[in-house]
Tab-separated table of C-alpha atoms and ligand atoms in Angstrom:
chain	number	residue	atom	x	y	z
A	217	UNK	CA	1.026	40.962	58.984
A	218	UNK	CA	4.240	42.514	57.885
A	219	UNK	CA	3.740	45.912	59.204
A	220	UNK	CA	2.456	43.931	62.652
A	221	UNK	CA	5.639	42.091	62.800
A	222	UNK	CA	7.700	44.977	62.342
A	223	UNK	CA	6.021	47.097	64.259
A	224	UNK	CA	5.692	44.007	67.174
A	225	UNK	CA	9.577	44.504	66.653
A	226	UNK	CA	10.513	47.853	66.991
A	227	UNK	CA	8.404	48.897	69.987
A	228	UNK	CA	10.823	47.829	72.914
A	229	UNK	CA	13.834	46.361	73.077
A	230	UNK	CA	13.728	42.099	72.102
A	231	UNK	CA	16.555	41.638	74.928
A	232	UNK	CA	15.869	41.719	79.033
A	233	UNK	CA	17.871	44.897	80.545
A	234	UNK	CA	19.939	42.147	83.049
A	235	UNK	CA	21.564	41.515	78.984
A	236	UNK	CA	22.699	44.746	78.410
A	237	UNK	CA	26.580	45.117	77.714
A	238	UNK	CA	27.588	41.651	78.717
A	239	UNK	CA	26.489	40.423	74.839
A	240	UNK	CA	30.145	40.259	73.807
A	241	UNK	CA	31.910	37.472	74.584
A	242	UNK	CA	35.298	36.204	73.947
A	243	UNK	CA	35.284	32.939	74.153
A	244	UNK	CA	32.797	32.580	71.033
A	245	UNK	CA	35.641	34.977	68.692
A	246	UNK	CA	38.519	33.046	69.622
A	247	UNK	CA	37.547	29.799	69.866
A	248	UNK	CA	35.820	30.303	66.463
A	249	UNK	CA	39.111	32.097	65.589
A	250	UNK	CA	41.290	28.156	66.922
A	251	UNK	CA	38.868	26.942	64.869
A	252	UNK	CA	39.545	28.669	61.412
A	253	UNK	CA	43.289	29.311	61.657
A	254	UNK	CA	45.145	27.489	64.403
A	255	UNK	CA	47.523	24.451	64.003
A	256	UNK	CA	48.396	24.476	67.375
A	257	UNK	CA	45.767	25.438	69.997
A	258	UNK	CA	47.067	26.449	73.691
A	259	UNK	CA	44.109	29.081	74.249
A	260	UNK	CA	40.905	27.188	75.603
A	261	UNK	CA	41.038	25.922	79.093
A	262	UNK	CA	40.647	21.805	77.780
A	263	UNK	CA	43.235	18.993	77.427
A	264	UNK	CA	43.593	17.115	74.166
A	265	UNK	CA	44.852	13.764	76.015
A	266	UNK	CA	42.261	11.584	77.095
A	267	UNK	CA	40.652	11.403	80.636
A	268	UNK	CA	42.183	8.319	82.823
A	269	UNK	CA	41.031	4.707	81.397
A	270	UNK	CA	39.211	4.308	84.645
A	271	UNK	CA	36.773	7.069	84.087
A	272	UNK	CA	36.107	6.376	80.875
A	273	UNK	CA	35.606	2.708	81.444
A	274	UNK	CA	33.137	3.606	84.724
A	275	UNK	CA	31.637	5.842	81.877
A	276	UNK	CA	30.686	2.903	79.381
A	277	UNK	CA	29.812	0.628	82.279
A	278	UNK	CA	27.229	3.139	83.404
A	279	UNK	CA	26.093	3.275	79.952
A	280	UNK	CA	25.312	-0.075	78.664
A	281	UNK	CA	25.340	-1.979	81.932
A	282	UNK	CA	22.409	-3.280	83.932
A	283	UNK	CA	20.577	-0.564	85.803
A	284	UNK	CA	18.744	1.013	82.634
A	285	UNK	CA	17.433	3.391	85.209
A	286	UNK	CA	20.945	5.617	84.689
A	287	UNK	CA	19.305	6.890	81.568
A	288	UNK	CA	16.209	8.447	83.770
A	289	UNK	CA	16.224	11.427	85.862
A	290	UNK	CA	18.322	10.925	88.818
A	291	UNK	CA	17.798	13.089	92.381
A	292	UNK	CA	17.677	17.119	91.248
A	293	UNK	CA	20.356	17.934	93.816
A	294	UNK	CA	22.506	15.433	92.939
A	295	UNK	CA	23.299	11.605	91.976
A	296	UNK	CA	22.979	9.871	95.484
A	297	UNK	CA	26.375	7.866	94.732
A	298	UNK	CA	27.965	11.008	93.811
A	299	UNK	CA	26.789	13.516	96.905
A	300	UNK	CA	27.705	10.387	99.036
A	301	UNK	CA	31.157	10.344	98.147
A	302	UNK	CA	31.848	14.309	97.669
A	303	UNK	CA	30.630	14.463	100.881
A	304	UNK	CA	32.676	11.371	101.857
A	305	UNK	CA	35.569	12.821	100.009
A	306	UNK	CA	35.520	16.769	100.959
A	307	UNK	CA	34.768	16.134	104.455
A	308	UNK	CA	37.664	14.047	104.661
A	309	UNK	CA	39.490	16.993	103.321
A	310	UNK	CA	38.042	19.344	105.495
A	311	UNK	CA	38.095	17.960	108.747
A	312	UNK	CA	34.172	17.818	108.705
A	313	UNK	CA	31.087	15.783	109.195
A	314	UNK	CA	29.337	16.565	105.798
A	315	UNK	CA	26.037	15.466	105.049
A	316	UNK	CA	25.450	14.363	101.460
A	317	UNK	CA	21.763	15.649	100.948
A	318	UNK	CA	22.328	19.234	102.320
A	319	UNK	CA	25.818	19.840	102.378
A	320	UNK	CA	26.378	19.000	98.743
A	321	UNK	CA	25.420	19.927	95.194
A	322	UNK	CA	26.161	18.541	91.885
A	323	UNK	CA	25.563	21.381	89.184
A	324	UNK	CA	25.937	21.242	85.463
A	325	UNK	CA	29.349	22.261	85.764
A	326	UNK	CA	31.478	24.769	87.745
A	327	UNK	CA	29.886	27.358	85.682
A	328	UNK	CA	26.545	26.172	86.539
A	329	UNK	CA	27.472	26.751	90.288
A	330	UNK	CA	28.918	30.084	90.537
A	331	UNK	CA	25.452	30.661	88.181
A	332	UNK	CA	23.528	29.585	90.950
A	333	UNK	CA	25.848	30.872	93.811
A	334	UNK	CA	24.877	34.475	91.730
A	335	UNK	CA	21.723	34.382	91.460
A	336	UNK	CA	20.967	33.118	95.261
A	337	UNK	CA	22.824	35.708	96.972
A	338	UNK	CA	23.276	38.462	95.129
A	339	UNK	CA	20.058	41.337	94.806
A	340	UNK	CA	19.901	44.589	92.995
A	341	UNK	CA	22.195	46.937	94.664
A	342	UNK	CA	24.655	44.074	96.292
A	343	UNK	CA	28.233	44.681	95.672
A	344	UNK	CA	30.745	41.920	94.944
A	345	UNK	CA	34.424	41.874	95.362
A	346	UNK	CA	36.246	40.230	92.077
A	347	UNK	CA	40.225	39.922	92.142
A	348	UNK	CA	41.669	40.452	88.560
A	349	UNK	CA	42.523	38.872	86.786
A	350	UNK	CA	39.609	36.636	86.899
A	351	UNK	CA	37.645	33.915	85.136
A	352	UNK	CA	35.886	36.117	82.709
A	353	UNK	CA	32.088	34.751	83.200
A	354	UNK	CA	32.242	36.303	86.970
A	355	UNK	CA	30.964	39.630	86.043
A	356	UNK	CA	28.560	39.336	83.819
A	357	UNK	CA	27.008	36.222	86.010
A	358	UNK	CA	27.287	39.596	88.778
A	359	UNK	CA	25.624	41.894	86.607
A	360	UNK	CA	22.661	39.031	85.288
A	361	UNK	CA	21.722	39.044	88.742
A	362	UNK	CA	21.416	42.520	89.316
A	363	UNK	CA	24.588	43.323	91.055
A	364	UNK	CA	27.807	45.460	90.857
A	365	UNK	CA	31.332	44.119	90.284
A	366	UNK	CA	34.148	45.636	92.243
A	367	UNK	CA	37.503	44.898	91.302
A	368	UNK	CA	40.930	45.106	92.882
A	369	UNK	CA	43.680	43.927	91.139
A	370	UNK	CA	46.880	41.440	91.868
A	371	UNK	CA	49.579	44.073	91.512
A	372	UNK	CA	53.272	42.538	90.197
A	373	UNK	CA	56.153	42.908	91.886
A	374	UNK	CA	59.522	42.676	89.908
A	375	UNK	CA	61.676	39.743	90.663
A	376	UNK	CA	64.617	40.318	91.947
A	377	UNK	CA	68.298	38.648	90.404
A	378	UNK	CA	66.515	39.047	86.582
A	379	UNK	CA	64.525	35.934	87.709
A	380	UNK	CA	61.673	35.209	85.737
A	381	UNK	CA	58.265	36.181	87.413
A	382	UNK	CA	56.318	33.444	89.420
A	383	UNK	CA	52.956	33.761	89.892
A	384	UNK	CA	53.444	34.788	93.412
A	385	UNK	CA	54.851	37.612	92.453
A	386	UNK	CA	51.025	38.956	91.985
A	387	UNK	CA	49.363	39.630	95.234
A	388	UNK	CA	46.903	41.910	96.555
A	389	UNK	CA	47.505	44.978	98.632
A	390	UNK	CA	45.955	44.603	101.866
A	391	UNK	CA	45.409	48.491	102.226
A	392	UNK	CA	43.613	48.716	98.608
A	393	UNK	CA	42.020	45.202	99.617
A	394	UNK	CA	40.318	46.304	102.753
A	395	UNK	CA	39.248	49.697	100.765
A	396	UNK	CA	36.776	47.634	98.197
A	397	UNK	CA	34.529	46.545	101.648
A	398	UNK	CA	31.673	48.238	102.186
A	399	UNK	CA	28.168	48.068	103.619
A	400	UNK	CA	26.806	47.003	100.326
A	401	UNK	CA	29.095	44.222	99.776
A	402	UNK	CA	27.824	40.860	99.492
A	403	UNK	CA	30.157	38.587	98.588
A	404	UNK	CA	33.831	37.897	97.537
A	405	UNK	CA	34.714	35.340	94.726
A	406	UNK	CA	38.148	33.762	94.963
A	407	UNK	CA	39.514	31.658	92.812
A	408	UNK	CA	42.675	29.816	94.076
A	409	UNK	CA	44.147	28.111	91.761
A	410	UNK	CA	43.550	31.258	89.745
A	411	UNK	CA	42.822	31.022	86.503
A	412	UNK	CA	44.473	32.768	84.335
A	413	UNK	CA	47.552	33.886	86.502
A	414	UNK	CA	47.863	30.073	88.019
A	415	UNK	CA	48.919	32.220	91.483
A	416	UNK	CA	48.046	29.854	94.698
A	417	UNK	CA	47.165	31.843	97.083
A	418	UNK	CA	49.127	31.376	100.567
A	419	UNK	CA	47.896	30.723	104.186
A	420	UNK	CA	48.428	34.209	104.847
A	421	UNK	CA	46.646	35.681	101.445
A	422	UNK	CA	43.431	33.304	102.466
A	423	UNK	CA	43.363	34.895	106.322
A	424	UNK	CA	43.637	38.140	104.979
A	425	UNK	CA	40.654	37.624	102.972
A	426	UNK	CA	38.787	35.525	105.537
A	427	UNK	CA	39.230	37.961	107.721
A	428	UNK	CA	37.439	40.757	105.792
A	429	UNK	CA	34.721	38.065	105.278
A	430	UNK	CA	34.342	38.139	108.991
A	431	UNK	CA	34.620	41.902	109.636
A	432	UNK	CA	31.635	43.061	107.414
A	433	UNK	CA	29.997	39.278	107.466
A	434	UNK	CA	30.359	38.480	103.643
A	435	UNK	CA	30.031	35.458	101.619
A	436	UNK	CA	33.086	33.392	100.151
A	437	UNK	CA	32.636	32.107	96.878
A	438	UNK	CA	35.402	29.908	96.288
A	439	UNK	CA	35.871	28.219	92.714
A	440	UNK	CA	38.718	25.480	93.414
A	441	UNK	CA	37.583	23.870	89.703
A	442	UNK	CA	41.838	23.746	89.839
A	443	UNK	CA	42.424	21.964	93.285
A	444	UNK	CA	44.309	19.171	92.765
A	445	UNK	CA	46.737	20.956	89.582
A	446	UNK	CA	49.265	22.727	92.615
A	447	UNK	CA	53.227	22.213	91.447
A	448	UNK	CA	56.787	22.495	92.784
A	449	UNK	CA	55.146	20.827	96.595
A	450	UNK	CA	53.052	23.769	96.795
A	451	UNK	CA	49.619	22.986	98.660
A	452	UNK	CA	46.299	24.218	98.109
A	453	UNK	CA	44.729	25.595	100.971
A	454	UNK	CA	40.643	25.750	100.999
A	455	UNK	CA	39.378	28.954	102.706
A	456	UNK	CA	36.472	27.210	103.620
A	457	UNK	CA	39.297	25.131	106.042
A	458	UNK	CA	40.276	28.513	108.004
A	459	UNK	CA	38.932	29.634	111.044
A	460	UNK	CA	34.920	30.558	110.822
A	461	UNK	CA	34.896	30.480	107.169
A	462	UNK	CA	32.846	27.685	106.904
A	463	UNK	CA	29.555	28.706	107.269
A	464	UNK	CA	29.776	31.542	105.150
A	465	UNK	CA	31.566	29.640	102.045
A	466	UNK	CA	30.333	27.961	99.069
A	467	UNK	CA	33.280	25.555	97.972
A	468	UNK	CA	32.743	24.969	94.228
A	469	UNK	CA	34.828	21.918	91.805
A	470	UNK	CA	34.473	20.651	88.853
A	471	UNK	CA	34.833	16.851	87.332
A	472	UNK	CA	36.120	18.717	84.316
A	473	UNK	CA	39.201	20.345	85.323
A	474	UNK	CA	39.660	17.319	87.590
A	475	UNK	CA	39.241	14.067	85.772
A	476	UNK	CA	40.371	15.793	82.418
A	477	UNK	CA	36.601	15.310	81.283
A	478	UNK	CA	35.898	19.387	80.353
A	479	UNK	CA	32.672	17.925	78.121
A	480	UNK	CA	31.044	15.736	81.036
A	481	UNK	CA	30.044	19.143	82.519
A	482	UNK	CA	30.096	17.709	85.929
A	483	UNK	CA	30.608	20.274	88.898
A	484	UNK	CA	29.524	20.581	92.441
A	485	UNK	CA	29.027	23.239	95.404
A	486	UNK	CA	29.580	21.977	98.761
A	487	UNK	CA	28.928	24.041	102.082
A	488	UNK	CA	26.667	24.904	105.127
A	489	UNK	CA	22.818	24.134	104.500
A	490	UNK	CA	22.007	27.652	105.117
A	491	UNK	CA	23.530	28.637	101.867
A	492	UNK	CA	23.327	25.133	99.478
A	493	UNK	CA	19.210	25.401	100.601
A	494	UNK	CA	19.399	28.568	98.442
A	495	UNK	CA	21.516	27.422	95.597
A	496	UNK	CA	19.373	24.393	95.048
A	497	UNK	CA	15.959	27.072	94.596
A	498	UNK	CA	18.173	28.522	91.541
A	499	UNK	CA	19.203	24.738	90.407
A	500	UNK	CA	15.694	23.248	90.848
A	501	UNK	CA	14.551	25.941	88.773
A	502	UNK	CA	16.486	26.141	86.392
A	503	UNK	CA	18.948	23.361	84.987
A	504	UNK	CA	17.088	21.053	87.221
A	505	UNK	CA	20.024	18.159	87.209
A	506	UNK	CA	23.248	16.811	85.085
A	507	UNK	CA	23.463	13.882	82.852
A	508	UNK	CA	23.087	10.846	85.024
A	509	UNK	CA	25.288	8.814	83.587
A	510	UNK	CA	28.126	11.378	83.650
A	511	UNK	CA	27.304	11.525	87.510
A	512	UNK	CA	27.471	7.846	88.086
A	513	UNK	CA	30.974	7.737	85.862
A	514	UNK	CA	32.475	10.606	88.457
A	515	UNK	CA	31.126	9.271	91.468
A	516	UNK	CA	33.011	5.808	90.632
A	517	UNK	CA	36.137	8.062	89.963
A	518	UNK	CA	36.006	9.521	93.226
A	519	UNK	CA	35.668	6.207	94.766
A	520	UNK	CA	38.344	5.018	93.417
A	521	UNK	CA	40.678	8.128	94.512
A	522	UNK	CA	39.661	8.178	97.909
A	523	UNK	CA	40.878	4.729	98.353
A	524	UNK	CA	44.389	5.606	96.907
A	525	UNK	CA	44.352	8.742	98.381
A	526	UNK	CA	47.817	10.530	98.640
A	527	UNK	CA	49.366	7.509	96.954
A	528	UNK	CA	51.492	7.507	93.707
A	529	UNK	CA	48.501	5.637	91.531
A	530	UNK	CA	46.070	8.365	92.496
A	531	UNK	CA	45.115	10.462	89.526
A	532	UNK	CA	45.170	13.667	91.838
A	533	UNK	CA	48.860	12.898	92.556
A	534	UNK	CA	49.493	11.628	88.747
A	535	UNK	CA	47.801	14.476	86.918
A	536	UNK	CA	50.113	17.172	88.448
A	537	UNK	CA	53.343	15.791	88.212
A	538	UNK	CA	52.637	15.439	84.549
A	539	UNK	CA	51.095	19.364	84.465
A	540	UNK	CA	53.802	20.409	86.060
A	541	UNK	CA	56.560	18.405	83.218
A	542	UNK	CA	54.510	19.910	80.567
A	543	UNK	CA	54.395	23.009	82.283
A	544	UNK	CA	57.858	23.418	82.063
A	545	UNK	CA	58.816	22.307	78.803
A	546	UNK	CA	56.544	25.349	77.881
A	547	UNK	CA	58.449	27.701	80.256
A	548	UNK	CA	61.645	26.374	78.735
A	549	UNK	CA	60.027	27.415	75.017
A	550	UNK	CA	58.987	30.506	76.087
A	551	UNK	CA	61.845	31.911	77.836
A	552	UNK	CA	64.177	30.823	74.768
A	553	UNK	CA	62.328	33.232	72.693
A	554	UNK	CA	61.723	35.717	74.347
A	555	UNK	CA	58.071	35.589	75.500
A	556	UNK	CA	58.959	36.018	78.964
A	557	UNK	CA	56.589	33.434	80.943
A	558	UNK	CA	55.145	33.738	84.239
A	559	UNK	CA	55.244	30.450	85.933
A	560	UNK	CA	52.414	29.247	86.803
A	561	UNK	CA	52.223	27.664	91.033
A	562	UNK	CA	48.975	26.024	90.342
A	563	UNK	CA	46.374	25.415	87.429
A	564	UNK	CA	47.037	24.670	83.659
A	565	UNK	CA	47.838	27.972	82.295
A	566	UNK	CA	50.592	30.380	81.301
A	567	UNK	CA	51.104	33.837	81.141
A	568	UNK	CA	53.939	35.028	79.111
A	569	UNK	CA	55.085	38.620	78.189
A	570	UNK	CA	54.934	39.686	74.868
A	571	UNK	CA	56.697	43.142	75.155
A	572	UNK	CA	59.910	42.010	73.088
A	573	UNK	CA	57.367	40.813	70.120
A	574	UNK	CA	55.176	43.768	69.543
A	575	UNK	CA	57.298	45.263	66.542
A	576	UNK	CA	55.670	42.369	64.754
A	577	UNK	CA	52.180	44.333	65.214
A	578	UNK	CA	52.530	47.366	65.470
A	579	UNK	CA	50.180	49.176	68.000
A	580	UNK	CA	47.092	51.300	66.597
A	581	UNK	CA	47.040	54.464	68.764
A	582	UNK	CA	43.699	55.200	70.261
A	583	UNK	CA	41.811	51.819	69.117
A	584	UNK	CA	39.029	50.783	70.946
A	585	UNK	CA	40.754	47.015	71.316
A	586	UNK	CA	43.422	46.343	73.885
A	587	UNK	CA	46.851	45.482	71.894
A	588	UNK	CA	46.859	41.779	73.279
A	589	UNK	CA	43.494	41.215	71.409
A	590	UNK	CA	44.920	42.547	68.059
A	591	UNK	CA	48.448	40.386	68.937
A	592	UNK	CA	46.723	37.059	69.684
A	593	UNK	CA	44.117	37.213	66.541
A	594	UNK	CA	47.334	38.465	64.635
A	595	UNK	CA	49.452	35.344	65.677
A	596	UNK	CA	46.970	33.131	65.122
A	597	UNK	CA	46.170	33.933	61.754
A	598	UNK	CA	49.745	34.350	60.936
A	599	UNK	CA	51.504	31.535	62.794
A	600	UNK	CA	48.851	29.588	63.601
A	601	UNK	CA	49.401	29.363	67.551
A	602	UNK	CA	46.344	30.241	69.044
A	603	UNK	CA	46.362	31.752	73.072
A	604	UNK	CA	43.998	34.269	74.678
A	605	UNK	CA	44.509	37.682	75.654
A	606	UNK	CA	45.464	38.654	79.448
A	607	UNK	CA	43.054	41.579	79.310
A	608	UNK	CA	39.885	39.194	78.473
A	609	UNK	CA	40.404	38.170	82.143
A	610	UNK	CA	40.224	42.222	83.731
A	611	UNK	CA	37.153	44.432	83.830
A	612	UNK	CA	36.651	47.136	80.956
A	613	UNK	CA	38.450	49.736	83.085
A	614	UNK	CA	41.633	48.094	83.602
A	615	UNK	CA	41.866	46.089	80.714
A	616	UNK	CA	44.326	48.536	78.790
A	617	UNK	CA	46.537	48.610	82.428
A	618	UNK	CA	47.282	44.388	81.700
A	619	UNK	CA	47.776	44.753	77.603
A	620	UNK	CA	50.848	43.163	76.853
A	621	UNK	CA	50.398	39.159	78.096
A	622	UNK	CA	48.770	36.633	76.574
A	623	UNK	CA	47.697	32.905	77.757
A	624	UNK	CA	48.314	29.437	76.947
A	625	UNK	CA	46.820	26.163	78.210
A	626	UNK	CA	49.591	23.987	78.691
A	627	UNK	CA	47.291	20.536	79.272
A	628	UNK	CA	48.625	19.585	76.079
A	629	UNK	CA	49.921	16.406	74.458
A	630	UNK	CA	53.924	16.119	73.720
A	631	UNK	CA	53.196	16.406	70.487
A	632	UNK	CA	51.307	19.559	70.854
A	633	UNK	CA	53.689	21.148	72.881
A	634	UNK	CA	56.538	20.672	70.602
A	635	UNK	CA	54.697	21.996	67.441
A	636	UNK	CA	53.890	24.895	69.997
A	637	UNK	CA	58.193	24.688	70.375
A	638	UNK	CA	58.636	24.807	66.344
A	639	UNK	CA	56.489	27.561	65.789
A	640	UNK	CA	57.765	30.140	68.501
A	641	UNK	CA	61.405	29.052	67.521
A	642	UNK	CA	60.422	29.874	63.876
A	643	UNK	CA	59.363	32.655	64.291
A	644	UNK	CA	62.444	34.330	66.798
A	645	UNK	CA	65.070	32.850	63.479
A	646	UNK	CA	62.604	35.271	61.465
A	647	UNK	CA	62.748	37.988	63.488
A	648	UNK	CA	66.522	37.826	64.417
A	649	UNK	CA	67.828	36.920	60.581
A	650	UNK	CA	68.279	40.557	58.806
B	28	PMP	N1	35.951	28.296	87.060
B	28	PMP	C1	37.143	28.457	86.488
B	28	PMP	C2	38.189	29.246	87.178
B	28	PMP	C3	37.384	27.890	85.223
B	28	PMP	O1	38.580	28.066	84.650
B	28	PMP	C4	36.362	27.136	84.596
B	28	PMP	C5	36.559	26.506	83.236
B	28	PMP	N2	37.445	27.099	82.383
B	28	PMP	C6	35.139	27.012	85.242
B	28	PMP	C7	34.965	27.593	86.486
B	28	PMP	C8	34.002	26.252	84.623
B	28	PMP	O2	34.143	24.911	84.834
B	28	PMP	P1	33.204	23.807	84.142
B	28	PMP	O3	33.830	23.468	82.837
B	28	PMP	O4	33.182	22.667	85.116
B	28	PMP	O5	31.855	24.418	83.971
């Protein structure tokens, strides 16, 4: 039996080929690495307040009210309250007629939906255009389905006056852009809010891009899991809005990022039937549908924001203004020390420069792991502030051109944010004192 098994074992590979080279992951080392040494933890995307009273109360109504029947299956495509008032809700948004049953989804989610955007449209061969930096589960969801990434990159420009970078200051080159198209290109993912830079991208950015889309008839995949978390009176802008995007974009959220709810795993795709038909092939096949309680809990919350939509009690209009206080009590830290942050126009991160700290640990010439890896797992075992590298978020290639910038999550209690304070200001009186 022994020699069977063994044998059974080393005759071909235990892993499918779409696995290779996509087994390492970061989030499992540094969350487990939060987990064993931080006391303050700014790196996962998640924030440690609680989601609003009303969604949690809609939550335990669903739960242990009446209709026992929210603890069955619900429809695979979607809750029928919920699709009715995404469509309700993103229709309203988009100028549109949206019908709930075809031209929504609910997923298990955002991840779940750019899972199944994947592995719809893209076949062996297909090319698809990522912008870097980008949320890191983009490629390898590419390569699972068969297909190539291609990358082009946000290049910096240097402010001007010594002013500290914005994330507008990254944008794409048109020229290098346009050069990424080709005839095996599929699809473009954009990601405005982006995570990790927070860059919004402008009016003009989006018709660049949507006009590409046109010109060699390419898909959109737009993650907006950051939609409502825009700061400073900035507005987002959905491509799917702009002129003949529509039919080729799959709009995708998330109940997570949105209601402050990352567990609920609640997302949704919404777009023209001639793409959702194929997403919900992949979903019915695969995660089938999301908790139906969790379902019933958002679709109450959007209820309840579409009625004060725009006004100061909604959520979507409290939630930022508080992002964007705590966002810049963190720039305030940052910049006092040193760690030179980029300021985020949209989302609920922060990039900040760690050039001016890097005689703390010291650089290992020709090491296979890019210096803001060995800085971040250095400074959380040593000062117990956990962030993530900027390079997680770039492809192999590049990843030693973006080496020297790490990321916090700044949806973070007071409290939090102030430990966050102590230990950077500790640490500059260290570094300064002879
Ligand atoms: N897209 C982006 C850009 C994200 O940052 C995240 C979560 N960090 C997701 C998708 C996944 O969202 P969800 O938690 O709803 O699966």
């Amino acid at each position: 039996f022994l020699s069977l098994s063994l044998q059974a074992k080393m005759s071909r590979p235990l892993q499918a080929r779409r696995l290779e080279g996509i087994d390492k992951n970061i989030w499992v080392e540094f969350v487990k690495l939060a987990a064993t040494y931080a006391t303050v933890n700014l790196g996962q995307g998640f924030p440690d307040f609680p989601p609003p009273d009303f969604l949690k109360e809609a939550f335990v109504r669903a739960l242990s009210g009446e209709n026992h029947m929210l603890h069955q299956y619900t429809r695979a495509f979607g809750h029928p309250p919920l699709v009715k008032i995404l469509a309700q809700f993103f229709g309203k948004l988009l100028g549109r007629d949206l019908d709930p049953m075809t031209n929504v989804m609910v997923t298990v989610g955002a991840y779940q939906a750019l899972f199944c955007c994947f592995q719809a449209f893209v076949d062996e061969g297909d090319e698809v255009i990522i912008i870097e930096p980008f949320f890191d589960c983009y490629e390898p969801m590419v390569k699972m389905a068969g297909g190539t990434p291609v990358f082009v990159p946000l290049r910096p420009k240097a402010p001007k006056d010594g002013k500290l970078m914005s994330s507008a200051d990254w944008q794409l080159d048109p020229a290098e852009l346009a050069s990424k198209f080709s005839e095996r290109t599929k699809a473009i993912v954009l990601n405005s809010p982006n995570n990790p830079l927070g860059k919004v991208f402008s009016q003009g950015e989006l018709e660049l891009i949507a006009d590409l889309c046109e010109k060699h008839d390419i898909l959109c995949i737009s993650d907006e899991v950051y939609e409502w978390l825009v700061y400073d009176g900035k507005e987002h802008i959905r491509i799917a809005s702009l002129r003949g995007m529509w039919d080729r974009t799959v709009m995708i959220g998330s109940a997570g990022k949105t209601f402050s709810a990352t567990g609920w795993k609640v997302g949704w795709t919404v777009g023209p039937n001639r793409l959702l038909q194929h997403l919900r092939t992949v979903h019915q096949n695969s995660a089938y549908h999301c908790a139906t309680i969790a379902q019933e809990a958002v679709a109450q919350g959007f209820q309840r924001e579409i009625e004060l939509y725009g006004k100061p009690d909604s959520y979507f209009v409290q939630l930022p203004k508080e992002l964007q206080q705590k966002r810049d009590w963190l720039v305030q830290s940052l910049d006092a020390v040193g760690m030179k942050p980029i300021i985020p126009e949209g989302t609920y991160f922060l990039v900040a420069d760690i050039s001016e700290f890097k005689s703390d640990v010291p650089e290992v010439p020709d090491s296979d792991e890019p210096y803001d890896y060995r800085f971040a797992k250095w400074m959380v075992k040593n000062k117990g502030l956990a962030a993530i590298p900027l390079s997680a978020f770039y492809c192999g290639a590049h990843k030693n051109n973006y080496n020297h910038f790490i990321r916090f999550c700044f949806a973070k209690e007071e409290a939090t944010l102030k430990a966050a304070n102590d230990i950077l200001q500790k640490w500059k009186r260290e570094k300064t004192s002879p």
